[in-house]
Structures are given as C-alpha cells and as structure tokens.
Amino acid sequence: MVEHREKPMSALSHRPQGWHEIDWCRTQRTVRVMQIRIAKACKNGNWRRVRALQRMLTRSFSARFLAVRRVTENRGNKTAGVDGKRWTTPESKWKAAHDLERRGYRASPLRRVYIPKANGKQRPLGIPTMRDRAMQALYLLALSPVAETVGDPNSYGFRPERSTADAMGQLYCCLCRKRSSRWVLEADIRGCFDHINHEWLLRHVPMDRDVLSKWLRAGIVHKGTLQGTSEGTPQGGVISPTLANLALDGLEAQLKKHLGITRAARLKVNVVRYADDFVITAASPEMLEDEIKPWVEEFLAVRGLTLAQEKTRIVSIDRGFDFLGWSFRKYGEKLLIKPSQKNVSAFYSKVQDIIQRHHGGSQDHLIHQLRPVLRGWAQYHQPVVAKATFHRLDAKIWYLLWRWARRRHSKKGAQWVRKRYFHTLGARRWEFAYAQRNTASAQSEYVRLEPLSATAIQRHAKIKGEYNPFDPAWEQEGEMLRARRMMRSLHYRREVAHLYQQQRGQCAHCRHPITLQTGWQDHHLHPLTHGGRSSTNNRVLLHPECHNQVHKLGVSVSKPARDAGLEKA
C-alpha cells in the first residue's frame, strides 16, 4: 500500500497568490532555462523541437509574469493605446498576466503618432494597447533565442548586448589595415519597417503564425479613422525590431555564399549592419556597382523592400562616409573615425534650443537640463577621435552661456556677471557653476556644468560576432561584457558604481543581473524616516519591481558579505 503524504509547504511556496508574491528569481531562472533549450534545438536544426518548446514557454506563467513586468517598467508604460488603458496597480498587472491567453485573442488597432526626425521629416509610430504589448513581449521571449542563433554575426541593431559602438568597431577592423578594402557601398533601406512583405514574414518567422498575422493586420487608427495595414511591421511594437532583423538576416551570409567564401575573402567583401542601415566593403567600385548592389536589390525585393537611392552611394574610403553619426575616412594609410558634421550640428542646435528656452529660468535648472544632454553625447563619441571636436564645441557652448548670462542682466557689467555665474574651480577658470549647500558638512559646494572635453577618450572593446546570450558557452563572456559597460556608464555616478561593484552587478533581492535595460533603484536598509543615513553602507541596488516587492511585503534585504570588486577588463 502506497502512503500518500501531504506536500510540504516549501513545495507550494513558489505558487504566488498576488503580484507582489511572485518569486522573480525563480521566474527568471525558469524562463532562462527554456530559452537555452530553444537556442540549443535551433542550433541543432531541430525545428519541431523549437516549436514545441516555444509553445511550452508562451503558455507558462513565468513568461507571462516577465512579459507584463517588461511592458509596465519600460519608458513607454505611461503611454496608452487606443483603449486608453494602463496597468499601474499590482491587481491590474496580476489580472493582465492571467489574461494573456492565445485562445480568443484579438489584436487591437494601433494608435498612430508622429515624432520628428533629424532631417525635418516625421517618423510614424504605432502604439499598441498594453495587452498587445504584453502579448508581443511574451512571444518575443520565445522568439529571441532563435533570432540570436540564426542572426548574422555582424548585425548589431536591436540585439542584446550589442550597440552602435560594436558596429563602429567592426568597421574599423575591416578598414584600418594597409591592405584593407578602399571602396564602400553605403546603403539605406527605404521605409524598412513600413514595407516588409507580410507573406514573407508569415512564411519565414519561426513563431505562431495566427498570432503574428493578427499583429500585422491589426490596422492603425489616425484622427479617428481606421486604416488597414497590408504591409510592414509598425515601429513602436515590442517585437517589431526583431521581426525587421529576421527579415534582413542572411544579407551577410547569403552574399558571401553567392560570391563564394574564398572569392569574397579575396575581394575583401565585408557586411556591417545596424538595423536597416548597412555598409558593404569591396576591393573595387566595379565589384560593388555591377555585382553586389544588384544582388542586394534582389535580396530586398523578395522581402518587399527597396534601397533609398538618395542615401545609397559608392564612395572611396579616401573621401570618407558617414555611418551611425560618425565620419569614417582614411588620411593616407591611417583610418580616423570622428563625429560627423551632421551629428555635431544637430547636437549644437539642441543645446542652443535648450538655452534659448530657459531665458527666465534659474542657473541651477539650466545646468540640470544641459548636463544629461552633454554627458550622453560625449559618452556616445567617447570611443572615437573626438577630443578636438569636444574642445571646439565647449568654446561655442561657453559663448552661448555667456550671452545667456549677459542677457539676464543687461544693466550689469561684465565683471559682475562673471562673478555671479562663472567661477574658478581648481585649475579651471570660467566654470559655469552655482553654489549648493552640503547638509552633511554644512559647507557650500559648487555644482558645475562639466565640459565635453572632461570626457576621456576610451576605446571600445567590440563584442565578438559569434556571441549568443542564450548559449551557456558564452555565459562568462556575457557577464564580463555587462560589467564593463555598466561600469563605464556609471563613471559619473561613483556611489552607484561602488554599490554595483559591491553586489557583483546583481540585484540584492533576486540575485539576477542589473543592466541598463532592467534599470535599478536605491533601497535604504534602514529607512530614512527611522533615522537611517544616505551613506553607501545603508544602501543597496534593486530592480524596480524587486524594490516594490520588498516594500509591499516587508522583505528584509542584506548587503553582500564582503566588498567583491569586479576585475577591470
């Protein structure tokens, strides 16, 4: 006779009864294991296994919880779709996760909005409803392992751990040597997101075709009118960048297969792509014009896409070309990468506009408005030859600030204005700064507008083209990569950088990585309202959702046992 024993409470403890009871560590681990299995099956070419695992993942509550968490924590969580609904309470998030069912699902039309582009035109965006965003995030969890496994090695747009700096680094490797190719096809796809062929996507994207078809044909609501969508995947959807990448994947591999691997290497053919912008190098302009460009046009035509002829050209590396905001040009045998003139002009116009809009504002408010703009632009161009550009722009920005200060006090002399707004800090004179009282030391400290030239030039360590975040063999490489880039982004936030090092880059609650995508929040172990201090000894970094969970449930969080700093790469 078999004795039936009651299951211990520990076996049932992982079944949450509310949003704040979800064990995020267990949830993320469950989804991660399934994604690794999908990537392995895809690598082995077992597509039947891939589909079975994808179905299993999209039906799991762990994936649903993470999908809802993603769309309620990202920057677009305050923007509603055509139904006007947002998920702001734990109850609404809990109900939404349980409502993410494939059966009976119907996609709502997208809400059309327009945002300005750098060239003065407007970029159309389609804003899905919160439910559609969560469904897309759910199926993206199952699609991402496949997209990363089959993706081109030198495709860098909208992929985990990859950035524009990686694309720049790869182009440098292809063009910097003395015997490197000297001709480049600089190409751009006309309206890539708006013209991808639906039938091609439904035949080739490895996911549930019925659900994908509902997203693609949901329609768009603009000024109260419903418009049908017969082509394209609208910008603004969670899954749209991955669909666009899947449509363009094969551009590098199939081109080299068409030319022959040995012949492509001899002709110095290389492809570097970031989203719908790509560059192809070759040894001669005739090769690019007569053989490669026609093949690319044929490759795109099958997918419903065409090249934008006004942005597509064949140039010599001696004349240079612009790509992703940088200018690539060889001076003799030396390749220099600098901020492009177009990018510099757009940045200067933005700074000028901010200063002009703050005629009546205070100096401290203007500094806090300008600091993230200057810091972000400087960090973007930090890996290239930008020091001279930084110094030139510093002089122009200083002149704008001087005019701003003189205009505010037109009846005061130059010396009075100088003493009021500009100060000598260390070895630097004429620093645009204001005095702020430090409550801890009861003394005044100056808060300055850091110049662009204060950013040190630091070369970028390029990610390896074969890197796959869902392959366990690349796990250590991924950890080192995330730590390096997080520490660089936290260079100006020393206290946060110290906490990040102390916690080994992990959330103090769920022990999963803190990244730029997940975000983080400060948590005080001993609350400030109970006499706690703001020193780093009383603080830890948590994911935003983990922070909410700790406060709602009163969960205790402890600091790491010792200060285990990350090794410098």
GROMACS .gro file of N, CA and C in nm, residues 124-245:
model
  366
  124PRO      N    1   0.662   5.790  -3.842
  124PRO     CA    2   0.534   5.738  -3.789
  124PRO      C    3   0.557   5.625  -3.689
  125LEU      N    4   0.490   5.629  -3.578
  125LEU     CA    5   0.494   5.524  -3.477
  125LEU      C    6   0.354   5.468  -3.457
  126GLY      N    7   0.347   5.338  -3.433
  126GLY     CA    8   0.220   5.274  -3.400
  126GLY      C    9   0.222   5.227  -3.256
  127ILE      N   10   0.135   5.280  -3.172
  127ILE     CA   11   0.135   5.248  -3.030
  127ILE      C   12   0.031   5.139  -3.004
  128PRO      N   13   0.072   5.017  -2.970
  128PRO     CA   14  -0.026   4.911  -2.939
  128PRO      C   15  -0.087   4.933  -2.800
  129THR      N   16  -0.193   4.861  -2.773
  129THR     CA   17  -0.250   4.861  -2.639
  129THR      C   18  -0.157   4.786  -2.544
  130MET      N   19  -0.180   4.803  -2.414
  130MET     CA   20  -0.096   4.735  -2.316
  130MET      C   21  -0.105   4.584  -2.332
  131ARG      N   22  -0.224   4.533  -2.362
  131ARG     CA   23  -0.240   4.387  -2.377
  131ARG      C   24  -0.163   4.337  -2.498
  132ASP      N   25  -0.170   4.411  -2.608
  132ASP     CA   26  -0.095   4.369  -2.727
  132ASP      C   27   0.055   4.377  -2.703
  133ARG      N   28   0.099   4.479  -2.628
  133ARG     CA   29   0.242   4.490  -2.597
  133ARG      C   30   0.287   4.371  -2.513
  134ALA      N   31   0.204   4.333  -2.416
  134ALA     CA   32   0.241   4.220  -2.331
  134ALA      C   33   0.243   4.090  -2.410
  135MET      N   34   0.149   4.072  -2.503
  135MET     CA   35   0.149   3.951  -2.586
  135MET      C   36   0.273   3.948  -2.675
  136GLN      N   37   0.311   4.063  -2.729
  136GLN     CA   38   0.432   4.069  -2.810
  136GLN      C   39   0.556   4.038  -2.725
  137ALA      N   40   0.560   4.092  -2.604
  137ALA     CA   41   0.674   4.063  -2.515
  137ALA      C   42   0.678   3.916  -2.479
  138LEU      N   43   0.561   3.854  -2.462
  138LEU     CA   44   0.555   3.711  -2.429
  138LEU      C   45   0.611   3.627  -2.542
  139TYR      N   46   0.567   3.653  -2.664
  139TYR     CA   47   0.616   3.573  -2.776
  139TYR      C   48   0.759   3.610  -2.814
  140LEU      N   49   0.801   3.732  -2.777
  140LEU     CA   50   0.940   3.769  -2.802
  140LEU      C   51   1.035   3.688  -2.715
  141LEU      N   52   0.992   3.651  -2.594
  141LEU     CA   53   1.075   3.566  -2.508
  141LEU      C   54   1.107   3.434  -2.577
  142ALA      N   55   1.012   3.383  -2.655
  142ALA     CA   56   1.032   3.256  -2.725
  142ALA      C   57   1.101   3.274  -2.859
  143LEU      N   58   1.091   3.395  -2.917
  143LEU     CA   59   1.150   3.418  -3.049
  143LEU      C   60   1.295   3.464  -3.042
  144SER      N   61   1.331   3.534  -2.935
  144SER     CA   62   1.467   3.589  -2.923
  144SER      C   63   1.577   3.483  -2.932
  145PRO      N   64   1.565   3.366  -2.865
  145PRO     CA   65   1.671   3.265  -2.879
  145PRO      C   66   1.694   3.221  -3.023
  146VAL      N   67   1.587   3.213  -3.101
  146VAL     CA   68   1.600   3.175  -3.242
  146VAL      C   69   1.667   3.287  -3.320
  147ALA      N   70   1.621   3.412  -3.298
  147ALA     CA   71   1.677   3.526  -3.371
  147ALA      C   72   1.826   3.543  -3.342
  148GLU      N   73   1.869   3.518  -3.218
  148GLU     CA   74   2.010   3.533  -3.184
  148GLU      C   75   2.094   3.418  -3.240
  149THR      N   76   2.034   3.302  -3.255
  149THR     CA   77   2.109   3.186  -3.305
  149THR      C   78   2.129   3.192  -3.456
  150VAL      N   79   2.028   3.239  -3.529
  150VAL     CA   80   2.037   3.241  -3.675
  150VAL      C   81   2.080   3.377  -3.730
  151GLY      N   82   2.096   3.478  -3.642
  151GLY     CA   83   2.127   3.613  -3.689
  151GLY      C   84   2.267   3.623  -3.749
  152ASP      N   85   2.284   3.723  -3.835
  152ASP     CA   86   2.415   3.750  -3.895
  152ASP      C   87   2.514   3.790  -3.786
  153PRO      N   88   2.638   3.744  -3.793
  153PRO     CA   89   2.735   3.778  -3.687
  153PRO      C   90   2.766   3.927  -3.679
  154ASN      N   91   2.755   3.999  -3.789
  154ASN     CA   92   2.788   4.141  -3.787
  154ASN      C   93   2.665   4.229  -3.804
  155SER      N   94   2.555   4.184  -3.745
  155SER     CA   95   2.434   4.265  -3.731
  155SER      C   96   2.427   4.312  -3.586
  156TYR      N   97   2.418   4.444  -3.564
  156TYR     CA   98   2.435   4.498  -3.429
  156TYR      C   99   2.315   4.578  -3.379
  157GLY      N  100   2.211   4.592  -3.457
  157GLY     CA  101   2.098   4.674  -3.415
  157GLY      C  102   1.991   4.594  -3.345
  158PHE      N  103   1.940   4.647  -3.232
  158PHE     CA  104   1.827   4.588  -3.158
  158PHE      C  105   1.853   4.442  -3.120
  159ARG      N  106   1.974   4.417  -3.071
  159ARG     CA  107   2.008   4.283  -3.023
  159ARG      C  108   2.073   4.294  -2.886
  160PRO      N  109   2.051   4.195  -2.798
  160PRO     CA  110   2.106   4.203  -2.662
  160PRO      C  111   2.257   4.219  -2.661
  161GLU      N  112   2.306   4.309  -2.577
  161GLU     CA  113   2.448   4.335  -2.553
  161GLU      C  114   2.521   4.394  -2.674
  162ARG      N  115   2.449   4.433  -2.780
  162ARG     CA  116   2.514   4.490  -2.898
  162ARG      C  117   2.473   4.636  -2.914
  163SER      N  118   2.561   4.716  -2.973
  163SER     CA  119   2.537   4.860  -2.980
  163SER      C  120   2.600   4.918  -3.107
  164THR      N  121   2.578   5.048  -3.126
  164THR     CA  122   2.639   5.117  -3.240
  164THR      C  123   2.791   5.114  -3.231
  165ALA      N  124   2.844   5.120  -3.109
  165ALA     CA  125   2.989   5.117  -3.093
  165ALA      C  126   3.048   4.985  -3.141
  166ASP      N  127   2.974   4.875  -3.128
  166ASP     CA  128   3.022   4.747  -3.180
  166ASP      C  129   3.027   4.749  -3.332
  167ALA      N  130   2.926   4.809  -3.396
  167ALA     CA  131   2.927   4.821  -3.542
  167ALA      C  132   3.044   4.907  -3.588
  168MET      N  133   3.070   5.016  -3.513
  168MET     CA  134   3.184   5.101  -3.545
  168MET      C  135   3.315   5.023  -3.531
  169GLY      N  136   3.327   4.943  -3.424
  169GLY     CA  137   3.447   4.864  -3.403
  169GLY      C  138   3.471   4.763  -3.514
  170GLN      N  139   3.363   4.701  -3.562
  170GLN     CA  140   3.378   4.605  -3.670
  170GLN      C  141   3.420   4.673  -3.800
  171LEU      N  142   3.363   4.789  -3.827
  171LEU     CA  143   3.404   4.863  -3.947
  171LEU      C  144   3.550   4.904  -3.939
  172TYR      N  145   3.595   4.941  -3.820
  172TYR     CA  146   3.736   4.976  -3.803
  172TYR      C  147   3.825   4.856  -3.836
  173CYS      N  148   3.785   4.738  -3.790
  173CYS     CA  149   3.863   4.616  -3.820
  173CYS      C  150   3.868   4.588  -3.969
  174CYS      N  151   3.760   4.621  -4.040
  174CYS     CA  152   3.752   4.591  -4.184
  174CYS      C  153   3.829   4.693  -4.269
  175LEU      N  154   3.851   4.815  -4.217
  175LEU     CA  155   3.905   4.922  -4.300
  175LEU      C  156   4.040   4.976  -4.255
  176CYS      N  157   4.087   4.939  -4.136
  176CYS     CA  158   4.204   5.007  -4.079
  176CYS      C  159   4.337   4.962  -4.137
  177ARG      N  160   4.345   4.843  -4.190
  177ARG     CA  161   4.475   4.791  -4.233
  177ARG      C  162   4.519   4.851  -4.367
  178LYS      N  163   4.648   4.836  -4.392
  178LYS     CA  164   4.704   4.891  -4.515
  178LYS      C  165   4.645   4.824  -4.638
  179ARG      N  166   4.618   4.694  -4.626
  179ARG     CA  167   4.564   4.620  -4.740
  179ARG      C  168   4.412   4.602  -4.734
  180SER      N  169   4.347   4.676  -4.649
  180SER     CA  170   4.201   4.665  -4.639
  180SER      C  171   4.134   4.722  -4.765
  181SER      N  172   4.010   4.686  -4.783
  181SER     CA  173   3.935   4.737  -4.898
  181SER      C  174   3.920   4.888  -4.889
  182ARG      N  175   3.918   4.955  -5.003
  182ARG     CA  176   3.916   5.101  -5.007
  182ARG      C  177   3.786   5.154  -5.067
  183TRP      N  178   3.690   5.065  -5.094
  183TRP     CA  179   3.562   5.110  -5.152
  183TRP      C  180   3.447   5.057  -5.068
  184VAL      N  181   3.346   5.141  -5.056
  184VAL     CA  182   3.237   5.113  -4.964
  184VAL      C  183   3.104   5.142  -5.031
  185LEU      N  184   3.009   5.048  -5.016
  185LEU     CA  185   2.870   5.073  -5.054
  185LEU      C  186   2.795   5.112  -4.927
  186GLU      N  187   2.760   5.240  -4.918
  186GLU     CA  188   2.683   5.291  -4.804
  186GLU      C  189   2.536   5.288  -4.842
  187ALA      N  190   2.458   5.205  -4.774
  187ALA     CA  191   2.320   5.179  -4.817
  187ALA      C  192   2.221   5.208  -4.706
  188ASP      N  193   2.099   5.240  -4.747
  188ASP     CA  194   1.989   5.263  -4.654
  188ASP      C  195   1.862   5.210  -4.719
  189ILE      N  196   1.779   5.144  -4.641
  189ILE     CA  197   1.656   5.083  -4.693
  189ILE      C  198   1.542   5.183  -4.677
  190ARG      N  199   1.465   5.201  -4.783
  190ARG     CA  200   1.354   5.296  -4.780
  190ARG      C  201   1.238   5.241  -4.698
  191GLY      N  202   1.205   5.309  -4.589
  191GLY     CA  203   1.089   5.273  -4.508
  191GLY      C  204   1.087   5.126  -4.470
  192CYS      N  205   1.196   5.078  -4.411
  192CYS     CA  206   1.209   4.935  -4.384
  192CYS      C  207   1.091   4.880  -4.304
  193PHE      N  208   1.060   4.944  -4.192
  193PHE     CA  209   0.953   4.893  -4.106
  193PHE      C  210   0.817   4.901  -4.173
  194ASP      N  211   0.799   4.996  -4.265
  194ASP     CA  212   0.667   5.020  -4.323
  194ASP      C  213   0.637   4.934  -4.446
  195HIS      N  214   0.738   4.864  -4.499
  195HIS     CA  215   0.716   4.796  -4.628
  195HIS      C  216   0.755   4.649  -4.629
  196ILE      N  217   0.788   4.591  -4.514
  196ILE     CA  218   0.822   4.449  -4.514
  196ILE      C  219   0.700   4.367  -4.557
  197ASN      N  220   0.724   4.271  -4.645
  197ASN     CA  221   0.617   4.188  -4.700
  197ASN      C  222   0.559   4.096  -4.592
  198HIS      N  223   0.427   4.103  -4.571
  198HIS     CA  224   0.361   4.021  -4.469
  198HIS      C  225   0.371   3.872  -4.500
  199GLU      N  226   0.353   3.837  -4.625
  199GLU     CA  227   0.356   3.695  -4.662
  199GLU      C  228   0.493   3.635  -4.635
  200TRP      N  229   0.599   3.714  -4.661
  200TRP     CA  230   0.734   3.663  -4.634
  200TRP      C  231   0.752   3.640  -4.485
  201LEU      N  232   0.707   3.734  -4.402
  201LEU     CA  233   0.720   3.718  -4.257
  201LEU      C  234   0.644   3.595  -4.209
  202LEU      N  235   0.522   3.576  -4.257
  202LEU     CA  236   0.440   3.463  -4.211
  202LEU      C  237   0.501   3.330  -4.252
  203ARG      N  238   0.574   3.327  -4.364
  203ARG     CA  239   0.634   3.202  -4.410
  203ARG      C  240   0.766   3.172  -4.341
  204HIS      N  241   0.841   3.276  -4.299
  204HIS     CA  242   0.979   3.254  -4.255
  204HIS      C  243   1.005   3.282  -4.108
  205VAL      N  244   0.919   3.357  -4.040
  205VAL     CA  245   0.944   3.385  -3.898
  205VAL      C  246   0.899   3.266  -3.815
  206PRO      N  247   0.985   3.204  -3.737
  206PRO     CA  248   0.952   3.082  -3.663
  206PRO      C  249   0.874   3.111  -3.534
  207MET      N  250   0.746   3.144  -3.548
  207MET     CA  251   0.659   3.165  -3.433
  207MET      C  252   0.515   3.135  -3.474
  208ASP      N  253   0.423   3.145  -3.383
  208ASP     CA  254   0.282   3.117  -3.408
  208ASP      C  255   0.231   3.209  -3.519
  209ARG      N  256   0.192   3.153  -3.633
  209ARG     CA  257   0.153   3.234  -3.748
  209ARG      C  258   0.021   3.307  -3.726
  210ASP      N  259  -0.072   3.244  -3.655
  210ASP     CA  260  -0.201   3.309  -3.632
  210ASP      C  261  -0.184   3.436  -3.550
  211VAL      N  262  -0.105   3.428  -3.445
  211VAL     CA  263  -0.083   3.546  -3.360
  211VAL      C  264  -0.007   3.653  -3.437
  212LEU      N  265   0.096   3.613  -3.513
  212LEU     CA  266   0.172   3.709  -3.591
  212LEU      C  267   0.084   3.777  -3.695
  213SER      N  268  -0.004   3.701  -3.758
  213SER     CA  269  -0.094   3.757  -3.858
  213SER      C  270  -0.187   3.862  -3.797
  214LYS      N  271  -0.234   3.837  -3.675
  214LYS     CA  272  -0.322   3.934  -3.609
  214LYS      C  273  -0.249   4.064  -3.580
  215TRP      N  274  -0.123   4.057  -3.542
  215TRP     CA  275  -0.047   4.180  -3.517
  215TRP      C  276  -0.024   4.258  -3.646
  216LEU      N  277   0.013   4.187  -3.752
  216LEU     CA  278   0.049   4.254  -3.876
  216LEU      C  279  -0.072   4.320  -3.942
  217ARG      N  280  -0.190   4.263  -3.924
  217ARG     CA  281  -0.310   4.312  -3.993
  217ARG      C  282  -0.410   4.380  -3.899
  218ALA      N  283  -0.359   4.429  -3.786
  218ALA     CA  284  -0.449   4.489  -3.687
  218ALA      C  285  -0.504   4.623  -3.733
  219GLY      N  286  -0.433   4.695  -3.819
  219GLY     CA  287  -0.478   4.827  -3.864
  219GLY      C  288  -0.426   4.939  -3.774
  220ILE      N  289  -0.449   5.061  -3.819
  220ILE     CA  290  -0.399   5.180  -3.749
  220ILE      C  291  -0.513   5.281  -3.740
  221VAL      N  292  -0.527   5.342  -3.622
  221VAL     CA  293  -0.627   5.447  -3.602
  221VAL      C  294  -0.555   5.581  -3.601
  222HIS      N  295  -0.592   5.668  -3.696
  222HIS     CA  296  -0.533   5.802  -3.704
  222HIS      C  297  -0.643   5.903  -3.727
  223LYS      N  298  -0.655   5.998  -3.632
  223LYS     CA  299  -0.758   6.102  -3.637
  223LYS      C  300  -0.898   6.041  -3.648
  224GLY      N  301  -0.918   5.933  -3.572
  224GLY     CA  302  -1.050   5.872  -3.566
  224GLY      C  303  -1.083   5.781  -3.682
  225THR      N  304  -0.990   5.760  -3.774
  225THR     CA  305  -1.016   5.677  -3.892
  225THR      C  306  -0.931   5.550  -3.885
  226LEU      N  307  -0.993   5.436  -3.911
  226LEU     CA  308  -0.923   5.309  -3.912
  226LEU      C  309  -0.866   5.282  -4.050
  227GLN      N  310  -0.736   5.260  -4.056
  227GLN     CA  311  -0.668   5.231  -4.182
  227GLN      C  312  -0.613   5.090  -4.177
  228GLY      N  313  -0.628   5.017  -4.286
  228GLY     CA  314  -0.577   4.881  -4.292
  228GLY      C  315  -0.426   4.879  -4.310
  229THR      N  316  -0.362   4.768  -4.272
  229THR     CA  317  -0.217   4.751  -4.288
  229THR      C  318  -0.193   4.627  -4.372
  230SER      N  319  -0.155   4.649  -4.496
  230SER     CA  320  -0.130   4.538  -4.588
  230SER      C  321   0.018   4.502  -4.599
  231GLU      N  322   0.104   4.587  -4.541
  231GLU     CA  323   0.247   4.560  -4.543
  231GLU      C  324   0.312   4.628  -4.423
  232GLY      N  325   0.432   4.583  -4.390
  232GLY     CA  326   0.510   4.647  -4.285
  232GLY      C  327   0.477   4.598  -4.145
  233THR      N  328   0.571   4.623  -4.056
  233THR     CA  329   0.552   4.597  -3.914
  233THR      C  330   0.576   4.729  -3.843
  234PRO      N  331   0.475   4.787  -3.779
  234PRO     CA  332   0.482   4.925  -3.733
  234PRO      C  333   0.588   4.949  -3.626
  235GLN      N  334   0.660   5.060  -3.638
  235GLN     CA  335   0.755   5.099  -3.536
  235GLN      C  336   0.677   5.140  -3.410
  236GLY      N  337   0.723   5.093  -3.299
  236GLY     CA  338   0.653   5.118  -3.173
  236GLY      C  339   0.613   4.989  -3.104
  237GLY      N  340   0.606   4.878  -3.179
  237GLY     CA  341   0.574   4.749  -3.121
  237GLY      C  342   0.697   4.687  -3.055
  238VAL      N  343   0.674   4.609  -2.951
  238VAL     CA  344   0.784   4.546  -2.879
  238VAL      C  345   0.861   4.450  -2.968
  239ILE      N  346   0.790   4.378  -3.052
  239ILE     CA  347   0.852   4.272  -3.132
  239ILE      C  348   0.896   4.320  -3.270
  240SER      N  349   0.860   4.443  -3.309
  240SER     CA  350   0.889   4.491  -3.444
  240SER      C  351   1.038   4.491  -3.479
  241PRO      N  352   1.129   4.539  -3.391
  241PRO     CA  353   1.271   4.536  -3.428
  241PRO      C  354   1.324   4.396  -3.455
  242THR      N  355   1.277   4.297  -3.378
  242THR     CA  356   1.323   4.159  -3.400
  242THR      C  357   1.270   4.105  -3.533
  243LEU      N  358   1.145   4.139  -3.568
  243LEU     CA  359   1.090   4.096  -3.696
  243LEU      C  360   1.169   4.158  -3.812
  244ALA      N  361   1.206   4.286  -3.799
  244ALA     CA  362   1.285   4.351  -3.904
  244ALA      C  363   1.423   4.287  -3.915
  245ASN      N  364   1.483   4.253  -3.802
  245ASN     CA  365   1.614   4.186  -3.806
  245ASN      C  366   1.605   4.050  -3.874
   0.00000   0.00000   0.00000
